[in-house]
Coordinates of C-alpha atoms and ligand atoms in Angstrom, one line a residue:
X129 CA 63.7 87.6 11.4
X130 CA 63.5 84.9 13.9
X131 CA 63.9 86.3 17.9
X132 CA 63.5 84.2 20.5
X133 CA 63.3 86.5 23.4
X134 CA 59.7 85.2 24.5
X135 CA 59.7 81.6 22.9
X136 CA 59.8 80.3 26.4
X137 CA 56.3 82.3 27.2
X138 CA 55.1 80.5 24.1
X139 CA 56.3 76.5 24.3
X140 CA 53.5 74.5 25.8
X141 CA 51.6 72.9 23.1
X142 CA 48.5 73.4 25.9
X143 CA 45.7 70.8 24.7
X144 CA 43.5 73.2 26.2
X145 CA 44.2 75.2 23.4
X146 CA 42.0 73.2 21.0
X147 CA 38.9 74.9 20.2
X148 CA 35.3 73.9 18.8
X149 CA 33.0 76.9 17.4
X150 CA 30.6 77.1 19.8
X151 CA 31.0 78.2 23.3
X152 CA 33.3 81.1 22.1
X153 CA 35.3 83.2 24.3
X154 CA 34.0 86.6 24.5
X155 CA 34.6 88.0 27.5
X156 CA 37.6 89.3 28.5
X157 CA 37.1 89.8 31.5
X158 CA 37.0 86.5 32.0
X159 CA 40.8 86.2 32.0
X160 CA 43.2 84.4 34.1
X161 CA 46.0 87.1 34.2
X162 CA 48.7 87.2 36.5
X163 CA 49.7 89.6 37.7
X164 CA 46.3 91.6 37.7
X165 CA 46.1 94.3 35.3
X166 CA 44.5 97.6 36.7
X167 CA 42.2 98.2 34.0
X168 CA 40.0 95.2 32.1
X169 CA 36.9 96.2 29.8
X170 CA 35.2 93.7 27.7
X171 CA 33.3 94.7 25.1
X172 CA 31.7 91.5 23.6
X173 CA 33.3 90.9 20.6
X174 CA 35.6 88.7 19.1
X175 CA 39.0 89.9 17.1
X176 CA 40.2 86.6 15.2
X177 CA 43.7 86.4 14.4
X178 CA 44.1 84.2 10.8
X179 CA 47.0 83.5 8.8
X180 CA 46.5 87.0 6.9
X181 CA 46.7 88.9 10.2
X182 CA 49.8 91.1 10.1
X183 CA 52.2 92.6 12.7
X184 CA 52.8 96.2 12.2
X185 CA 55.1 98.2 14.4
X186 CA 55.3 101.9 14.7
X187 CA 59.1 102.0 15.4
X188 CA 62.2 100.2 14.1
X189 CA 63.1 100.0 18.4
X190 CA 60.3 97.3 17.9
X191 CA 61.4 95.0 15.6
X192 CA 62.5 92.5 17.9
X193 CA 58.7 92.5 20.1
X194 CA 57.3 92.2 16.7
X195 CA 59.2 89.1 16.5
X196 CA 58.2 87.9 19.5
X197 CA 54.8 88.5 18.9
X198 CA 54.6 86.6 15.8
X199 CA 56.4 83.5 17.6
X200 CA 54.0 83.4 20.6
X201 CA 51.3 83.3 17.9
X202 CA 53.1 80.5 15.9
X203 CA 53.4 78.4 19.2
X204 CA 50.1 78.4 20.2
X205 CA 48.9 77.5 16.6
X206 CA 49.8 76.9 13.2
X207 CA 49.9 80.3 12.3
X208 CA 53.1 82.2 10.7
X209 CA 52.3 85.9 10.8
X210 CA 54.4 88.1 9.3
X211 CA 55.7 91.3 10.3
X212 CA 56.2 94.9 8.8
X213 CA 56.6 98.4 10.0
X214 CA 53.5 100.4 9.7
X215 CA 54.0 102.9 7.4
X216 CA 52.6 99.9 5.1
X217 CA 49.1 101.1 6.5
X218 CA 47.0 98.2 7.1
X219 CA 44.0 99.1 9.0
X220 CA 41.8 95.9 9.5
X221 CA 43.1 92.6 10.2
X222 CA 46.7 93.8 12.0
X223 CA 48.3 93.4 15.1
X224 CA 50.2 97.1 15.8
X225 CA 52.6 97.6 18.4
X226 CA 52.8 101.5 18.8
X227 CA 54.4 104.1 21.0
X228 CA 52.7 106.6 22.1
X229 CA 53.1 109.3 24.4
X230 CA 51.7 107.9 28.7
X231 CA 51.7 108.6 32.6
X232 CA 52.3 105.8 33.8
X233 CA 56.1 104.8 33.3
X234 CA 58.1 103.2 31.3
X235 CA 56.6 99.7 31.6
X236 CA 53.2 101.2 31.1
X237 CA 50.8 99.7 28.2
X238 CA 47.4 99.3 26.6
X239 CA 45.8 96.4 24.9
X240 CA 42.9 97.4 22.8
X241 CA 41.2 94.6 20.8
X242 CA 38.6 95.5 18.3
X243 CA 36.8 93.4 16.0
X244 CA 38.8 94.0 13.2
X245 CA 42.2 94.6 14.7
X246 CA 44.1 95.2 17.7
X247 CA 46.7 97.5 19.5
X248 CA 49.5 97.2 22.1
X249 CA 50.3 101.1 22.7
X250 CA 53.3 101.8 25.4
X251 CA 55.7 105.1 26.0
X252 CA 58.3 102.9 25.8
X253 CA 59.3 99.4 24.2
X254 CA 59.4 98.1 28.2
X255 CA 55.9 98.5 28.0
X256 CA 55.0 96.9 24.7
X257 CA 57.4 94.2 26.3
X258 CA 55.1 94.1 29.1
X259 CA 52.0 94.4 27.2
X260 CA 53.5 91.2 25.4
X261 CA 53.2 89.4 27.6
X262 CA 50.4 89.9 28.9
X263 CA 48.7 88.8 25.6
X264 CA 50.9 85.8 25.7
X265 CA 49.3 84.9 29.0
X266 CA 46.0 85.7 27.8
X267 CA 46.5 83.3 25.1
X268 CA 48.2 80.4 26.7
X269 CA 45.9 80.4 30.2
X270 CA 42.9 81.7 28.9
X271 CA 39.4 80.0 27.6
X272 CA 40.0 76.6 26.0
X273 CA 38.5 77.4 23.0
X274 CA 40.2 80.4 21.8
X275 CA 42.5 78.4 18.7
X276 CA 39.9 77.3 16.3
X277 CA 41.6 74.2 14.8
X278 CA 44.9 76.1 15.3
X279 CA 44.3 78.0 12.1
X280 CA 43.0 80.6 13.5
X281 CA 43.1 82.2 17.1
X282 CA 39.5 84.0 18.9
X283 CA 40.4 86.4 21.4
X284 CA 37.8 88.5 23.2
X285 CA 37.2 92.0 22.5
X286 CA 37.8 94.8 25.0
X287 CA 40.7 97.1 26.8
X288 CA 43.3 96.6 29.2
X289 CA 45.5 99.7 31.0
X290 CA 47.7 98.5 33.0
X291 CA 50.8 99.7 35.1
X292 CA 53.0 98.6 37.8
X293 CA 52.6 99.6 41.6
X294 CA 56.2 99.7 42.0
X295 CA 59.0 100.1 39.7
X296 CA 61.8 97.5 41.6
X297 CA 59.9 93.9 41.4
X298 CA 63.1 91.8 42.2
X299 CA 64.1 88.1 43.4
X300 CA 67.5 87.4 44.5
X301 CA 69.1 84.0 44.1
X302 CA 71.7 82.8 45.9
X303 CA 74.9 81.2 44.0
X304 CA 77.3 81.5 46.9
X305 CA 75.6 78.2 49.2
X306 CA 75.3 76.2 46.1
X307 CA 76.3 77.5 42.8
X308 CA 73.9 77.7 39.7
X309 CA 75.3 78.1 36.3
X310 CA 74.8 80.4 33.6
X311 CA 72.4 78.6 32.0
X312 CA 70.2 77.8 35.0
X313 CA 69.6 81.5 35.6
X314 CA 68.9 82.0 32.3
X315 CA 66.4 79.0 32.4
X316 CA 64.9 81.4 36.0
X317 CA 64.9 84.3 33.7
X318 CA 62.9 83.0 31.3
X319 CA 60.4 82.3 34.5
X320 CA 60.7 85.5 35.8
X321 CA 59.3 87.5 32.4
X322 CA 56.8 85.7 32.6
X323 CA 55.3 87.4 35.4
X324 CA 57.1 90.9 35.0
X325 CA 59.9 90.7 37.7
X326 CA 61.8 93.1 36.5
X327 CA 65.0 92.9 38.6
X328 CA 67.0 89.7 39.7
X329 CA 69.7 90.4 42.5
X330 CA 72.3 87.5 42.3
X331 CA 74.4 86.8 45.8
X332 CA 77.8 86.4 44.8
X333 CA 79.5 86.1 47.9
X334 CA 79.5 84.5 51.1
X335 CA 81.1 82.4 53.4
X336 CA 80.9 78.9 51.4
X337 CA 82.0 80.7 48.1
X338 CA 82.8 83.4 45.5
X339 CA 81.2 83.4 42.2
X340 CA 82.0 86.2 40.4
X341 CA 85.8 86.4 38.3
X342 CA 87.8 89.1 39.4
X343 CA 90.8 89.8 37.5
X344 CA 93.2 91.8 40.3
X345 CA 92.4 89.2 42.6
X346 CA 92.8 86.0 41.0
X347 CA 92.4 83.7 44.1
X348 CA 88.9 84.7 44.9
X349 CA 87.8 82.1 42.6
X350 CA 90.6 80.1 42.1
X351 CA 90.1 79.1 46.1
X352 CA 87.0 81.3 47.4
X353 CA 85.1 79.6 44.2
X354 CA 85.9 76.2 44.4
X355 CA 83.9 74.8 46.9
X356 CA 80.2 74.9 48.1
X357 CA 77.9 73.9 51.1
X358 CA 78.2 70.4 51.2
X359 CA 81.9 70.0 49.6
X360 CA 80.7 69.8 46.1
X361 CA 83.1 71.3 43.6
X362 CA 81.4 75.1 43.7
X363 CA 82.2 77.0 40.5
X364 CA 82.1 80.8 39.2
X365 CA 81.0 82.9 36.6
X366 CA 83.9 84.2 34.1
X367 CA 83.3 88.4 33.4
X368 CA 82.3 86.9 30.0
X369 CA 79.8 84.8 31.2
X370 CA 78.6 87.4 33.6
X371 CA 78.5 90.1 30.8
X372 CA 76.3 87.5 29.0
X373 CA 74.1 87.0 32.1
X374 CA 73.7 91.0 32.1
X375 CA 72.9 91.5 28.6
X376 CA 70.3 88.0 28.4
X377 CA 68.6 90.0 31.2
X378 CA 68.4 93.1 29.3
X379 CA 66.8 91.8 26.4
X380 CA 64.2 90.9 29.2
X381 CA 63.9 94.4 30.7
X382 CA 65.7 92.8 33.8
X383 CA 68.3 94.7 35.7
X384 CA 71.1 92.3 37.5
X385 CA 71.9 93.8 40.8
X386 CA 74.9 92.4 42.0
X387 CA 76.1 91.9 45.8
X388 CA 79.1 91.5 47.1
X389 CA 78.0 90.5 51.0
X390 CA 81.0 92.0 53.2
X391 CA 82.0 92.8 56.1
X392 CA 80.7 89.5 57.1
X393 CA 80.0 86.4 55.4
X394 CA 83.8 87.0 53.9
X395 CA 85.0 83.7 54.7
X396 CA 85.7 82.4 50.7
X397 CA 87.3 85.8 50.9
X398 CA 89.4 85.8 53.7
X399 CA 90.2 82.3 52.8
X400 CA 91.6 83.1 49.2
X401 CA 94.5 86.0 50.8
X402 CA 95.8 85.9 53.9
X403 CA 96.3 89.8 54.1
X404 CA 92.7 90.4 54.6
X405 CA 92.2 88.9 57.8
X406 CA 93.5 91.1 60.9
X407 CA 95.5 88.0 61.5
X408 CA 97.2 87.9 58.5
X409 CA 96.8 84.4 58.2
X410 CA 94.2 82.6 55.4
X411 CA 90.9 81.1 56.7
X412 CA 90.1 77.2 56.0
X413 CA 87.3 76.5 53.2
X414 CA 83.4 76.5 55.1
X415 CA 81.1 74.0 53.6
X416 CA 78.6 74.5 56.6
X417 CA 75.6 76.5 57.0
X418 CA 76.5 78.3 59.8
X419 CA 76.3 82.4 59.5
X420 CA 77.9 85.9 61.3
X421 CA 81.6 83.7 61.8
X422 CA 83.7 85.9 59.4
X423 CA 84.7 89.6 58.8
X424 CA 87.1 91.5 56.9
X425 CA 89.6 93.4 58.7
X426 CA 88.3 97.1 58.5
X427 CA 91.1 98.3 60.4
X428 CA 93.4 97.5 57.0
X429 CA 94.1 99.8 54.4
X430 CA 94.7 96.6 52.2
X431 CA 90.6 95.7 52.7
X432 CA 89.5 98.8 51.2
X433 CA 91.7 98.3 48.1
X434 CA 90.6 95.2 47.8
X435 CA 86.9 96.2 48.4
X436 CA 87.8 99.3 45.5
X437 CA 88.7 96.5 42.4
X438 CA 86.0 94.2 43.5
X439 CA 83.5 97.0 43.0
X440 CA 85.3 98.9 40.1
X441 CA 85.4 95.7 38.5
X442 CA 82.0 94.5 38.8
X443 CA 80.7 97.8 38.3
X444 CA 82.3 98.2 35.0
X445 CA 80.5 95.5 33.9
X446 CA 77.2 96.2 34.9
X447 CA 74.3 98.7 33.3
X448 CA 72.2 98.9 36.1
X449 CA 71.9 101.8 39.1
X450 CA 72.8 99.4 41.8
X451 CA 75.6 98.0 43.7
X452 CA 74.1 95.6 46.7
X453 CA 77.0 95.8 49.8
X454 CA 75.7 93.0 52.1
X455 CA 76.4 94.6 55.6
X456 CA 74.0 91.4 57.3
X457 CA 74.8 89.6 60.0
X458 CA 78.3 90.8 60.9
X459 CA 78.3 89.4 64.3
X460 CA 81.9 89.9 65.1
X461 CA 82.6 93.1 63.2
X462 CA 82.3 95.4 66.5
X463 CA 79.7 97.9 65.8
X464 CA 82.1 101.0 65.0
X465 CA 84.0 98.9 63.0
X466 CA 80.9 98.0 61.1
X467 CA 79.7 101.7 60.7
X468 CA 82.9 103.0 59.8
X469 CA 83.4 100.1 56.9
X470 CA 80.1 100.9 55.4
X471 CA 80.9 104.3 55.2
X472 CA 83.7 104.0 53.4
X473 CA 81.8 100.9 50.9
X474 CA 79.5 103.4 49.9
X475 CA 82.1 106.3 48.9
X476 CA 83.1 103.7 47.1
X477 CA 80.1 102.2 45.3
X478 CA 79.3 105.9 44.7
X479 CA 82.5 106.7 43.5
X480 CA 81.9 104.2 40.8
X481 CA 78.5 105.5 39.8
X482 CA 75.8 103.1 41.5
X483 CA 73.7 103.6 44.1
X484 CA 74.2 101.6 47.5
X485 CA 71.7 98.8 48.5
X486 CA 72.1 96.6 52.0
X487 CA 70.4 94.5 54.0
X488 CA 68.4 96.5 56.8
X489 CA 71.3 97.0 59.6
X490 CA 73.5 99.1 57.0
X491 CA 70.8 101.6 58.5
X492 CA 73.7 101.7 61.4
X493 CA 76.1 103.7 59.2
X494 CA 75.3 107.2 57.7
X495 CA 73.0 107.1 54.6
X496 CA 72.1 109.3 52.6
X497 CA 69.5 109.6 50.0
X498 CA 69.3 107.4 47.4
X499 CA 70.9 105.0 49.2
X500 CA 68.7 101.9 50.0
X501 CA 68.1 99.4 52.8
X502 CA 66.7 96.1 52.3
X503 CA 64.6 95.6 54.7
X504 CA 64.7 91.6 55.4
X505 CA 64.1 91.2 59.9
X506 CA 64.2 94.2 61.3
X507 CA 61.4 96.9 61.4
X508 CA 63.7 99.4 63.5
X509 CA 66.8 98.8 60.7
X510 CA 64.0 100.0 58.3
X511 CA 62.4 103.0 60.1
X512 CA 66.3 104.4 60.8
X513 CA 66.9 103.7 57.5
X514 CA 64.2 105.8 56.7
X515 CA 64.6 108.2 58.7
X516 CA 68.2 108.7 57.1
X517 CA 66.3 109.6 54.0
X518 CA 67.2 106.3 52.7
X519 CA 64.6 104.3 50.3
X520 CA 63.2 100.5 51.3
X521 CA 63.6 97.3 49.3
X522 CA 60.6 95.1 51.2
X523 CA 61.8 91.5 52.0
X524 CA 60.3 90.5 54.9
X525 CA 61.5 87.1 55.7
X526 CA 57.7 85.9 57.2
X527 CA 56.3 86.5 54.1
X528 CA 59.5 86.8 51.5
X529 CA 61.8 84.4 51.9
X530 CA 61.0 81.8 49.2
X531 CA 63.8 79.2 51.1
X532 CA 61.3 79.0 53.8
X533 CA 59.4 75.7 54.0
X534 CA 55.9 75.8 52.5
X535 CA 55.0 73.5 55.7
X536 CA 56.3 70.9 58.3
X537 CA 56.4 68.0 55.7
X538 CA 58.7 70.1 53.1
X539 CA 62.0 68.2 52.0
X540 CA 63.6 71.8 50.9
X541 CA 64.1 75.1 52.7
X542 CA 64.5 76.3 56.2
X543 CA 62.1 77.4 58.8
X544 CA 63.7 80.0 60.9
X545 CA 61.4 82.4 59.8
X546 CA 58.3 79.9 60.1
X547 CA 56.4 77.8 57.4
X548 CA 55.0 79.9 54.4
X549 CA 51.9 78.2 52.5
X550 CA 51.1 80.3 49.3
X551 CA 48.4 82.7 51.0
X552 CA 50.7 83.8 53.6
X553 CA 53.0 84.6 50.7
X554 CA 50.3 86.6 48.8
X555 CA 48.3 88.0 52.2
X556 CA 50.6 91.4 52.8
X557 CA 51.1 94.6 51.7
X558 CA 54.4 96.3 51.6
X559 CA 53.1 99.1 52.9
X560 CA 51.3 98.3 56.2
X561 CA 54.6 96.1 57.3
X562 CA 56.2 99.3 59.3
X563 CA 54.6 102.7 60.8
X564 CA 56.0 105.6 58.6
X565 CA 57.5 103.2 55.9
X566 CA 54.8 104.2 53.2
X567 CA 54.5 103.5 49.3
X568 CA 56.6 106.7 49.0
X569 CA 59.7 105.2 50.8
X570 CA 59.6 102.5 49.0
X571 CA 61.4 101.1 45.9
X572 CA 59.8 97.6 45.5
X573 CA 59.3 94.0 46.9
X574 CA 62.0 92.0 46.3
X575 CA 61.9 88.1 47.3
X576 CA 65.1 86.1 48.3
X577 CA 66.2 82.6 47.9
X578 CA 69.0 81.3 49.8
X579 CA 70.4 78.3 48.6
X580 CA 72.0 75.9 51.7
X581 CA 69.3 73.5 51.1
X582 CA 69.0 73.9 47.2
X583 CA 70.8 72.2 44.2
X584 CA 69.4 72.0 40.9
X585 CA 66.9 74.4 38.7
X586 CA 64.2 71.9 39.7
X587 CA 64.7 73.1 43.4
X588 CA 64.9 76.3 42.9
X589 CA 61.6 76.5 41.0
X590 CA 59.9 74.3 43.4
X591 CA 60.4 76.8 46.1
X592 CA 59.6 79.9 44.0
X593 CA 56.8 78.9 42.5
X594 CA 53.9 79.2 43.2
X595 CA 54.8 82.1 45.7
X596 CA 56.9 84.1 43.4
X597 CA 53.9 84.6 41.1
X598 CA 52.0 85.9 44.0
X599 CA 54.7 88.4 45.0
X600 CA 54.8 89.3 41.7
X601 CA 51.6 90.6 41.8
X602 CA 51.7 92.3 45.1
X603 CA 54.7 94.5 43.3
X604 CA 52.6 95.2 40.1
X605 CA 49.0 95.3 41.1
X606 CA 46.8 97.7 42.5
X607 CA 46.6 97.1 46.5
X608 CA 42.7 97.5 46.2
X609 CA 42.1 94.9 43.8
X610 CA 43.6 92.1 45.0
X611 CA 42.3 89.1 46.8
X612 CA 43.6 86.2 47.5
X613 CA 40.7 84.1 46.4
X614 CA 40.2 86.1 43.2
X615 CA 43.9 85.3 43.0
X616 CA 43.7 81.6 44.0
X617 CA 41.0 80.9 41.0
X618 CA 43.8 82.3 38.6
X619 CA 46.8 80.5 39.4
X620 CA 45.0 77.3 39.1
X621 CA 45.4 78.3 35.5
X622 CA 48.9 78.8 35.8
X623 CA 49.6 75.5 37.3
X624 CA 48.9 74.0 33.6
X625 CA 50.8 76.4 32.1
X626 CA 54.0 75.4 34.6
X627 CA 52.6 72.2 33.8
X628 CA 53.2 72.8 30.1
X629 CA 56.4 74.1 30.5
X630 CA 57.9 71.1 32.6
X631 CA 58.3 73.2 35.5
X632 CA 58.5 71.5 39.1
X633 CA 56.7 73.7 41.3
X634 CA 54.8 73.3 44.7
X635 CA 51.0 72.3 44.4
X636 CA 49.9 73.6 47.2
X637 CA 46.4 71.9 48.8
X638 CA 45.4 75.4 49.3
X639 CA 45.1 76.6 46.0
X640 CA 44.7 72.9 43.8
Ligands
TNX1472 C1 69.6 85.0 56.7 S1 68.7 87.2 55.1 C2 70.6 85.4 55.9 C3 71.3 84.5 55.0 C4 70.8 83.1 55.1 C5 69.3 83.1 55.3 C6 68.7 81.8 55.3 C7 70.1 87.6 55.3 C8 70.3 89.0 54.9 N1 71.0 86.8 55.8 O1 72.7 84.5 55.1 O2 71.1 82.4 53.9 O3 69.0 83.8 56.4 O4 67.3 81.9 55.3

């Protein structure tokens, strides 16, 4: 059975890949891994993979990563492995994927490679997912000798343990400025496996445009979807095409997080029915940049019905715990108004099962736990947020915000928050950002890219990458382990896999 789930982590036909016998790969500590795993051990050894290696799998939930498995080996060589459950028994010469009682979590999982076989062990088939692709990284960045002729594949004997530092390791992606279609996020999908972000937040509202179909209010993307920043034609996702988003990024162990951004940053709203202004009377289109002009009227029982179907809607469609509010930048929602409106968004969002995310000044209204701030500019949002008994999302914009220039001469991105080369991305730590804001408040790093100045896939990759990848591993790796010149060394590696995979990314002078 043929599953494509990780042919994406498997595509480059890397020349590198081409081996001659001597100088063998036997260290695996050697490795170029991304994010860092906790635990390496080498032992030596080599474990070669032929064409009578077999996939076993302890568990018919692994089917599918045995799939996988087998295709990451087929495109890094000639070889067609196939696949059976274990009871079949092979000892030598197998590659098992097993579950098996862990500590660590979910996404938790063990690599053992012996001489005569090896093991991926997880809890949970997230963590066999995981431990996938690690070894897909392992093979595919790793020594340039390890595929022997492509007939056979030498991989360096040892252990890896490996678990994440934190369990939310997110990037959101804005659709509203410019709108991305459903196959361009799945295309950033495919990226963001690769390096174990494990949630993507998609921004489906703002002023310039509404992306997401909403059947009891039609006009929200009949009008609020059909323009963008610029004047180009906009667009929206259907619920089909939405569901579809949601269930490609399941199959990926990614959650969607949806936002709706309100009170401000309504305007595609307010310009789609007249009755949700204070006014009564519909906005004009915005095709600009600027923020903080617009707000729903909160003084209207009509906004909180409308607020009610949006979020009953989307919520009905979506698997995952969260339901993102917005709440930034209202500038002309007077501040009662504001705290009142939240309020009542959250009865609603809990009403309907999730839990409440916003950016950091939804710390105004009254939160409670398991709510969540995402804290994105302001360190007193994020210590009142806390103090509410509310959890943290880390953003901060210096160090997050993938739309930010890399440097002066950068054609794409903004600079508001300064210029961000690819060590300032990687050289923070979540938890030293606020005093009392501790790994124990928070959820996870999550890195934002807003769209005004972005248009195709190629942009959006060239701003993510390389800096993603480095967030990636300050959400996964352990805090004591990392450096950025260890880290530097390894992403040189990456580049060719990028490389490989035709993806436009920034080569920073700093690391190439
Ligand atoms: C601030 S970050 C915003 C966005 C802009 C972004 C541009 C945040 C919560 N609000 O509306 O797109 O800056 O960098």
């Amino acid at each position: 059975m043929k599953n494509n789930l990780l042919l994406y982590l498997a595509i480059p036909a890397l020349g590198m890949l081409f081996a001659c016998e001597k100088n063998r790969p036997s260290d695996l500590t050697a490795h170029t891994l991304v994010p860092l795993p906790r635990e390496v051990v080498a032992d030596g050894e080599l474990f070669t993979i032929t064409k009578r290696t077999r996939i076993v799998f302890s568990d018919s939930s692994l089917e599918k990563h045995a799939a996988s498995m087998a295709e990451i080996v087929a495109e890094v060589s000639d070889l067609e492995l196939k696949e059976a459950p274990s009871r079949k028994n092979i000892k030598n010469n197998r590659i098992r994927l097993m579950i098996e009682p862990g500590t660590h979590g979910n996404e938790a999982y063990s690599i053992h490679i012996r001489k005569k076989n090896m093991t991926i062990a997880a809890a949970h088939p997230e963590g066999i997912f995981r431990g996938i692709v690690t070894l897909s990284q392992l093979l595919r960045t790793g020594e340039e000798n390890m595929v022997v002729e492509n007939k056979s594949i030498m991989v360096p004997t040892g252990q890896i343990n490996d678990w994440p530092e934190y369990t939310y390791r997110g990037t959101m992606l804005d659709v509203s400025r410019h709108f991305f279609g459903p196959e361009t996020v799945k295309r950033y999908m495919d990226l963001l496996v690769l390096y174990k972000i494990n949630h993507l937040h998609l921004h489906l509202s703002d002023d310039q445009g509404w992306r997401i179909e909403i059947k009891s209010w039609p006009k929200l993307t009949e009008t609020g979807g059909s323009t963008q920043v610029g004047g180009g034609p906009g667009g929206f996702y259907t619920q089909e095409e939405y569901r579809d988003l949601v269930t490609y990024a399941a199959e990926r162990y990614i959650t969607i997080v949806p936002e709706i951004d309100m009170p401000g940053h309504t305007n595609a709203a307010l310009a789609s029915y007249a009755e949700l202004n204070c006014d009564g009377k519909a906005t004009a289109l915005y095709t600009g940049t600027r923020v903080g002009f617009s707000t729903l009227c909160t003084d209207k029982e009509i906004t909180y019905q409308f607020v009610d179907d949006v979020v009953r809607e989307i919520c009905a469609m979506t698997p995952g715990p969260y339901f993102h509010v917005g709440g930034d930048e209202s500038h002309v929602t007077a501040l009662p108004d504001y705290i009142y409106f939240i309020n009542r968004v959250r009865d609603i969002v809990h009403t309907y099962g999730k839990k409440m995310i916003g950016w950091d000044e939804v710390s105004h209204a009254d939160l409670t736990q398991g709510d969540i701030a995402q804290y994105w500019a302001s360190a007193q949002n994020a210590r009142r947020a806390v103090d509410k008994g509310a959890g943290i999302i880390v953003s901060p914009a210096k160090y997050c915000y993938l739309d930010m220039k890399y440097d002066s001469t950068s054609s794409l991105g903004l600079n508001w928050a300064g210029y961000i080369e690819v060590d300032d991305a990687y050289n923070w730590s979540p938890t030293s950002l606020v005093d009392g804001i501790g790994k124990e408040q928070i959820l996870g790093v999550e890195s934002p890219l807003w769209s005004e100045t972005i248009e195709t896939f190629d942009d959006i990759t060239y701003l993510a990458f390389p800096r993603l990848i480095g967030h990636a591993e300050i959400g996964w790796s352990d805090p004591a382990s990392r450096s950025w010149e260890d880290f530097r060394e390894r992403l040189k590696s990456h580049g060719a896999l990028l490389d490989a995979m035709g993806v436009k990314y920034y080569r920073s002078p700093r690391v190439w």
